[in-house]
Coordinates of C-alpha atoms and ligand atoms in Angstrom, one line a residue:
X1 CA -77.2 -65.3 -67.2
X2 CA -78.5 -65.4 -70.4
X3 CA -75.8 -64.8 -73.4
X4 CA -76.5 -64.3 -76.7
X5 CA -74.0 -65.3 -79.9
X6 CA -74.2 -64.9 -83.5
X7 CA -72.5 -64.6 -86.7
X8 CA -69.4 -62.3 -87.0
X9 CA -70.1 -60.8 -90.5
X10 CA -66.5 -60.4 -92.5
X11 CA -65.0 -57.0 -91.3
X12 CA -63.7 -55.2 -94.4
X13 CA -63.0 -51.7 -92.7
X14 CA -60.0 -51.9 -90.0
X15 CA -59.7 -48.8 -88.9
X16 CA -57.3 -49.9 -86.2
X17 CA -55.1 -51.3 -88.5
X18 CA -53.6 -47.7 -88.8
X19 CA -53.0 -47.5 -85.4
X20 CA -51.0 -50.8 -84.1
X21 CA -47.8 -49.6 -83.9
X22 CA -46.2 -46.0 -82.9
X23 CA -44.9 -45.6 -86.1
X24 CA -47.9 -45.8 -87.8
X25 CA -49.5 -43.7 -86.0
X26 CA -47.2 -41.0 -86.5
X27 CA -47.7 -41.8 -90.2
X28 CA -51.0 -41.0 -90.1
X29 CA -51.4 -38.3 -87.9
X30 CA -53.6 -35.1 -88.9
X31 CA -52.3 -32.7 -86.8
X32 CA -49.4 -31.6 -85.3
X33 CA -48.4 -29.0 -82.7
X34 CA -44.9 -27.0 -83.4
X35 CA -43.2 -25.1 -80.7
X36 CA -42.5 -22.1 -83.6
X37 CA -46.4 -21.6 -83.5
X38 CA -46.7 -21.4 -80.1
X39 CA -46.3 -17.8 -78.3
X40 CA -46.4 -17.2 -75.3
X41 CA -47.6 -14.6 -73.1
X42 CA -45.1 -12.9 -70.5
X43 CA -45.6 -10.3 -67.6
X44 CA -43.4 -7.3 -67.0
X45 CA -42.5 -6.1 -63.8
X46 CA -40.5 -3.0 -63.2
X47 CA -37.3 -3.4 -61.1
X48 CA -34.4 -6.2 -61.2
X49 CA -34.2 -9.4 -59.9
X50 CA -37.9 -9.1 -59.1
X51 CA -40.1 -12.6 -59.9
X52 CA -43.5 -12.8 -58.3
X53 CA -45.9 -16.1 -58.8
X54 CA -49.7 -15.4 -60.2
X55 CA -51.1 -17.3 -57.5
X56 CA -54.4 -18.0 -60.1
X57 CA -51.9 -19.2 -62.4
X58 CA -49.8 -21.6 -60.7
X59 CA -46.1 -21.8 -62.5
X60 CA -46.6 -18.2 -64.5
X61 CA -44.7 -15.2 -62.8
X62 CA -44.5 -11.5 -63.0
X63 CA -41.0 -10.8 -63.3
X64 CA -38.7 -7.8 -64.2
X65 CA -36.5 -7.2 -67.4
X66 CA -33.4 -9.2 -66.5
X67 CA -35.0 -12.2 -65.5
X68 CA -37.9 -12.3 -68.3
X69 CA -34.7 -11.6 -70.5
X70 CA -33.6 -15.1 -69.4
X71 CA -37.0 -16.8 -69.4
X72 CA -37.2 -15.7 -73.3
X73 CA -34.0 -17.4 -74.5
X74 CA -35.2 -20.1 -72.5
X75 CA -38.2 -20.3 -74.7
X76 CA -36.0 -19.5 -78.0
X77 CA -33.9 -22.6 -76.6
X78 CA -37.3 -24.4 -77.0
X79 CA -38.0 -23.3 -80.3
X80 CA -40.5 -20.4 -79.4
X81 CA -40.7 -18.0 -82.1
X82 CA -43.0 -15.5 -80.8
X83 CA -44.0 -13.8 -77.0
X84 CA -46.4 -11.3 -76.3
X85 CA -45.8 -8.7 -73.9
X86 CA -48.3 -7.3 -71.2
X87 CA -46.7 -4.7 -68.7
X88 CA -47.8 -4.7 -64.9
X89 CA -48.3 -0.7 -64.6
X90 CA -48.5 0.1 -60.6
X91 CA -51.3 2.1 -59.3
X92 CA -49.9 5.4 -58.6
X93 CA -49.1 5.3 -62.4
X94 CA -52.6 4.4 -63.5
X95 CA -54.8 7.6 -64.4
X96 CA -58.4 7.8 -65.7
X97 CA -56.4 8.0 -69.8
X98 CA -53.7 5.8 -69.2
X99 CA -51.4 8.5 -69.5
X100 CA -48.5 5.9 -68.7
X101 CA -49.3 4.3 -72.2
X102 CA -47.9 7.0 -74.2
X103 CA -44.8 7.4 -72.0
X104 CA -41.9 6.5 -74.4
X105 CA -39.5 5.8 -71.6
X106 CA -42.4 3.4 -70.4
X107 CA -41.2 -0.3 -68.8
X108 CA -42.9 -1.6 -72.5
X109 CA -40.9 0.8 -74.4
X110 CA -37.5 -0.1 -72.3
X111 CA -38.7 -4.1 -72.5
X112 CA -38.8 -4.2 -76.2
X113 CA -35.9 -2.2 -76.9
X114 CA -33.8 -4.1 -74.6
X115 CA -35.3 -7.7 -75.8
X116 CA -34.5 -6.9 -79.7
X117 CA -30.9 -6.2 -79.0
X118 CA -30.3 -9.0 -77.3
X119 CA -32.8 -11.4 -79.4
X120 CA -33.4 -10.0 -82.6
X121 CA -34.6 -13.5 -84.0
X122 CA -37.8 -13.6 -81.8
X123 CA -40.7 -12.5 -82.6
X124 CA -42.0 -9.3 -80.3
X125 CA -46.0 -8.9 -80.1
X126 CA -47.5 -6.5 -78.2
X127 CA -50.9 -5.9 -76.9
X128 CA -52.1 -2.7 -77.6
X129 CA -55.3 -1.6 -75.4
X130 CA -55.6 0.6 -72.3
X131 CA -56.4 -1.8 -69.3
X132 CA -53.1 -1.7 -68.2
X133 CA -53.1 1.4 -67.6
X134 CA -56.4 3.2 -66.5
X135 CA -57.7 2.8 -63.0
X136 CA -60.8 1.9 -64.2
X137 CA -59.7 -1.0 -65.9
X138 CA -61.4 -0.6 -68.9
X139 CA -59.7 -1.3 -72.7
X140 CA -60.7 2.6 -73.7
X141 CA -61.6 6.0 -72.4
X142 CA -64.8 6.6 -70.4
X143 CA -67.0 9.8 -70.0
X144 CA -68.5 10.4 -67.1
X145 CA -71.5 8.3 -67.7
X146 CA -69.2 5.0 -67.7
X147 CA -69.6 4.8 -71.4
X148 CA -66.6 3.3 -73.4
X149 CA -65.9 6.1 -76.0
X150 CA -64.4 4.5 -79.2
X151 CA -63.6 7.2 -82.0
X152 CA -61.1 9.4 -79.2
X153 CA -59.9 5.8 -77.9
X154 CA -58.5 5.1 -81.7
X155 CA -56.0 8.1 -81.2
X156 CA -54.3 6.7 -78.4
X157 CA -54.3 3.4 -79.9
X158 CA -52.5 4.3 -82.8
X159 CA -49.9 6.6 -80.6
X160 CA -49.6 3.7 -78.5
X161 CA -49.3 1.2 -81.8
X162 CA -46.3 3.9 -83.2
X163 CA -44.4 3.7 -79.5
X164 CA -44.1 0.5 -79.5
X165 CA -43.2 0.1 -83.2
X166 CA -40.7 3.1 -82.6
X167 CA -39.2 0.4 -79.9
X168 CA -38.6 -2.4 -82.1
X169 CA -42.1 -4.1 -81.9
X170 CA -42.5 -7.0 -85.0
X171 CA -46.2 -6.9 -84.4
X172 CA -49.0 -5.0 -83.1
X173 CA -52.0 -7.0 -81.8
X174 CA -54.9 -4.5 -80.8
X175 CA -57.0 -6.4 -77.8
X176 CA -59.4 -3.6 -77.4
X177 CA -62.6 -4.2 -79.9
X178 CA -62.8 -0.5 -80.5
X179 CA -64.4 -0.4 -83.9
X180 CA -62.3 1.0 -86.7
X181 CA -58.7 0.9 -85.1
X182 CA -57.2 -1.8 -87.7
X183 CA -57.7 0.6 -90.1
X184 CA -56.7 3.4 -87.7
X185 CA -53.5 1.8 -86.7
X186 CA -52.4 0.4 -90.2
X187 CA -52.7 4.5 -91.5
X188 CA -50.4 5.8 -87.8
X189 CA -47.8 3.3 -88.6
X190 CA -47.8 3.7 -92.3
X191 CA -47.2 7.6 -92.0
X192 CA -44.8 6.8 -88.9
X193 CA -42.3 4.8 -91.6
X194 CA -43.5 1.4 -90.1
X195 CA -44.7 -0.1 -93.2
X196 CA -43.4 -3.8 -92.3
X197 CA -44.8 -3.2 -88.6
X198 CA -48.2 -6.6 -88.5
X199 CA -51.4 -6.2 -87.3
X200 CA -52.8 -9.4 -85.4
X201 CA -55.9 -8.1 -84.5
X202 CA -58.1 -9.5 -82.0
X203 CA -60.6 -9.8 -84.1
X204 CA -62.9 -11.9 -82.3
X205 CA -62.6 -11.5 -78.3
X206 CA -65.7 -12.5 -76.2
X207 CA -66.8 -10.8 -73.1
X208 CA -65.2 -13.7 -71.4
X209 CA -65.0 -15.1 -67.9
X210 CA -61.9 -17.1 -68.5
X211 CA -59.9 -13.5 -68.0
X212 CA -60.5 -13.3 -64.6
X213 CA -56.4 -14.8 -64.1
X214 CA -55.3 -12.6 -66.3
X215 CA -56.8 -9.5 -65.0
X216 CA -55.2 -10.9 -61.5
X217 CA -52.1 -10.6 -63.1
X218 CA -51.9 -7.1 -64.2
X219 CA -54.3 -5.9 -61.3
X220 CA -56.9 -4.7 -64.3
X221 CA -60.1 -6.2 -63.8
X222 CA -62.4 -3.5 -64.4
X223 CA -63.7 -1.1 -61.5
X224 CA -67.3 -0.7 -62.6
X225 CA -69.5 -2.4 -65.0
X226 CA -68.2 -5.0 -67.4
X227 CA -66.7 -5.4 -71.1
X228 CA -70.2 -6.1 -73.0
X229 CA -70.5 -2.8 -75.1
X230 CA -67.2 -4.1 -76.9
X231 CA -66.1 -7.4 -76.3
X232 CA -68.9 -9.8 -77.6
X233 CA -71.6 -12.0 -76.5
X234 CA -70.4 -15.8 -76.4
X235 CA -74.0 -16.7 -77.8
X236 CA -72.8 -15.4 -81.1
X237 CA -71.1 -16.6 -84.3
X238 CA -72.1 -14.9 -87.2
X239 CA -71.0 -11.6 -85.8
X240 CA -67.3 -13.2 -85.4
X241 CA -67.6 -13.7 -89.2
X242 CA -68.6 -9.9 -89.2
X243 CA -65.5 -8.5 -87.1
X244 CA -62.9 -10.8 -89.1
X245 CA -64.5 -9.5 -92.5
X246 CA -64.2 -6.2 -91.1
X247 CA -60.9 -6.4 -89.6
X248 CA -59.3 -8.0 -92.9
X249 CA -60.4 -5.4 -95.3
X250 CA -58.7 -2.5 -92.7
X251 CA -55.7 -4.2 -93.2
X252 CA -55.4 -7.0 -90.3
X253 CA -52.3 -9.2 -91.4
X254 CA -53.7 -11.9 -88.6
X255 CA -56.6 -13.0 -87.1
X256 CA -57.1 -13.8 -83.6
X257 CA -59.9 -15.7 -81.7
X258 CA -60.2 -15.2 -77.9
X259 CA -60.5 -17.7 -75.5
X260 CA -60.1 -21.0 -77.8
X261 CA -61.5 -23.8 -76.5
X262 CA -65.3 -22.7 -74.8
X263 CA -65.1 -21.4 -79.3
X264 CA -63.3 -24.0 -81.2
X265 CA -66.3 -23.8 -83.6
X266 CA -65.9 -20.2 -84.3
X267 CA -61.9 -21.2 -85.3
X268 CA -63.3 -24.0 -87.9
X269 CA -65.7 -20.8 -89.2
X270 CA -63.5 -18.4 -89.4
X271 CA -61.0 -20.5 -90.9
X272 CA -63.1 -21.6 -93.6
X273 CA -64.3 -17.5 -94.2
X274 CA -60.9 -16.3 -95.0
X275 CA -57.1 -17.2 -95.8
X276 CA -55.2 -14.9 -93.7
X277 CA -53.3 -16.9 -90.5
X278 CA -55.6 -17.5 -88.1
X279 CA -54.5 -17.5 -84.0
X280 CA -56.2 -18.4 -80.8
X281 CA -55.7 -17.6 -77.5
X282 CA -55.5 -20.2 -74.6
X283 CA -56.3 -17.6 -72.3
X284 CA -55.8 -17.8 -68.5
X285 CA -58.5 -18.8 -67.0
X286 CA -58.3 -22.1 -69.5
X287 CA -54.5 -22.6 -68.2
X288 CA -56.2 -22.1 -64.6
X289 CA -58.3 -24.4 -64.4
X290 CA -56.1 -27.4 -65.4
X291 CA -53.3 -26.0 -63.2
X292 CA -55.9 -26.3 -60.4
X293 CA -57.2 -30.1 -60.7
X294 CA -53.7 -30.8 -61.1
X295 CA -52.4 -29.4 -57.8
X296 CA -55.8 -31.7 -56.3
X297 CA -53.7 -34.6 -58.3
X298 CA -57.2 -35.0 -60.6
X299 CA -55.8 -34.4 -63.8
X300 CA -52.1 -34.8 -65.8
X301 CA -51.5 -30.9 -66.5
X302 CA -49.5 -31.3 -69.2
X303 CA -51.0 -34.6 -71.0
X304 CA -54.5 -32.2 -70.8
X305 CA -52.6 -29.2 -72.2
X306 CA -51.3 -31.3 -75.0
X307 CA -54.7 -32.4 -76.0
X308 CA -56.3 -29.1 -75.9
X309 CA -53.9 -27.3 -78.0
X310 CA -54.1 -30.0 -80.6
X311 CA -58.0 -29.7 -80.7
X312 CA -56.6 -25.8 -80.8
X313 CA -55.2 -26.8 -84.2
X314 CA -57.2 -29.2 -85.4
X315 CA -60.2 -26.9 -84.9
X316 CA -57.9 -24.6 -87.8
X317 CA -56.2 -22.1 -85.9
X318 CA -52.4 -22.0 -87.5
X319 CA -50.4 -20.7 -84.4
X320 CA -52.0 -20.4 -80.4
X321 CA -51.3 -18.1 -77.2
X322 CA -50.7 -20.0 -74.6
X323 CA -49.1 -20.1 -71.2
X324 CA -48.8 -23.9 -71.3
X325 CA -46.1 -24.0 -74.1
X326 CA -42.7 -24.8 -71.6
X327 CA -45.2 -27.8 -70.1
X328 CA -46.2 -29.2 -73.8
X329 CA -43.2 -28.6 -75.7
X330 CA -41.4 -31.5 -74.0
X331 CA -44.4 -34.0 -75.0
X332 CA -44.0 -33.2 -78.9
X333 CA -42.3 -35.6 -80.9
X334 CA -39.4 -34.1 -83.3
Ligands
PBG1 C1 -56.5 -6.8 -72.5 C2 -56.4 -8.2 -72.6 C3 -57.1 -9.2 -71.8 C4 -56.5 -10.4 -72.2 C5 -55.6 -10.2 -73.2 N1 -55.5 -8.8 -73.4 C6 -58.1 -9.1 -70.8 C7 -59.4 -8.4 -71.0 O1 -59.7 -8.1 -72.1 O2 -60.0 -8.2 -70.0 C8 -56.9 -11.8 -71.6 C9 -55.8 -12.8 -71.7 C10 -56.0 -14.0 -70.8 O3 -57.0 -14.1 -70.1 O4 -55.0 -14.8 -70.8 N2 -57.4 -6.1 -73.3

């Protein structure tokens, strides 16, 4: 074998210097996750006693009031400062309108009442759309032609936005993409007396297939066509600056961008384009896939879920959905 040697120039720059010893690398560390800016998504099942596993997303349940009761000071315990809240409606109560939405004694309403009495200090979000509840699956009413009708979809949203304030809600995070209903919204809970009631608006939510979990969950994946004529076309990124310009001057308090990693560029844009908090949502199908190599022993779940919600951060969103945060919380330093 030939080998070739030469002249080691002087090395001025060291970059490893900074990183010999653990304390030094704490020292210089850029970014850090926090358990208070980490919220996580829970499933609500009628009944008591009732916990069912998603079997797309290994370790995350549907369960009913008592027990997600215990799984949230659990989280609290953890220094979780936020959950969102996504009801699993049954069939027979699913209509064409979502009726069941704008039920007041609805499991939501009951939920959130119940869950601000007995933890007033967290942080209750809660998605406001109708795929929950149609039996078409879709986020707003249909006409006959399949089309998703936005203006008469903004009434419900805000009825729907005034329910769940009425029941002790701290924030209201529209999931939709019906044009117009920040604005909407902010004027329904304004006139209601909800004044101090946040908007997190899902500002910029792709027509994703990263959802399918989710829609397992909550048995809402939609019965015809797809979510194009609202949700948005991954190829774009100007048009996420458009929908957070938008969403901010009809009063958004938050912005959020959905799913985060397949769009961490659209979090560094966004972030540079305005100064409200910024969120993003490590949706479902990005916590099944790493549940999955993991259960083929390929991958360390929560080593990858780690990483990922740092590049989450670093990427500029301030606080991330996820349904990783039990499995990371435990790998952050104090
Ligand atoms: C409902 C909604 C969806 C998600 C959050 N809110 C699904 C969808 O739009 O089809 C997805 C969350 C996830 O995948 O974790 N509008």
């Amino acid at each position: 074998m030939k080998t070739v040697t030469t002249q080691i120039e002087p090395i001025i720059q060291r970059p490893r210097r900074n990183r010999k010893s653990a304390a030094l690398r704490a020292l210089v560390q850029e970014t850090r996750l926090h358990p208070s800016q980490l919220i996580a998504p829970l499933f609500l099942l009628e009944g008591e006693g009732k916990k069912e596993e998603i079997t797309s997303m290994p370790g995350i349940y549907r369960q009913s009031l008592d027990l997600l009761l215990k799984e949230v000071e659990e989280l609290y315990a953890m220094g979780v400062r936020g959950i969102d809240l996504f009801p699993v409606i049954p069939a027979e109560k699913k209509d064409a309108v979502g009726s069941e939405a704008l039920n007041e004694n609805n499991l939501l309403c009951r939920a959130l009442i119940a869950l601000k009495k007995e933890m007033p200090e967290m942080c209750v979000m809660v998605d406001v759309a109708l795929d929950p509840y149609t039996n078409h699956g879709h986020d707003g009413l249909v006409n006959t032609e399949g089309v998703i009708l936005n203006d008469p979809t903004l009434e419900v949203l805000g009825n729907m936005s005034v329910l769940a304030a009425e029941a002790g809600a701290d924030i209201i995070a529209p999931s939709d993409m019906m044009d117009g209903r920040v604005a909407y919204i902010r004027k329904c809970l304004d006139q209601s007396g909800f004044p101090d009631v946040g908007i997190l608006s899902y500002a910029v939510k792709y027509a994703s297939a990263f959802y399918g979990p989710f829609r397992d969950a909550l048995h809402s994946a939609p019965k015809f066509g797809d979510k194009k004529t609202y949700q948005m076309d991954p190829a774009n990124s100007r048009e996420a600056l458009r929908e957070c310009a938008l969403d901010e001057a009809e009063g958004a308090d938050m912005l959020l961008i959905k799913p985060a990693l397949a769009y961490l560029d659209i979090i560094t844009k966004i972030r540079a384009h305005t100064t409200l908090p910024i969120g993003a949502y490590h949706v479902s199908g990005e916590y099944a896939m790493v549940m999955a190599a993991a259960q083929k022993g390929w991958l360390d779940a929560d080593r990858i879920f780690y990483e990922c919600l740092t590049s989450i951060k670093r990427a500029g969103a301030d606080f991330i959905f996820t349904y990783a945060a039990k499995r990371v919380i435990p790998l952050i330093k104090a």
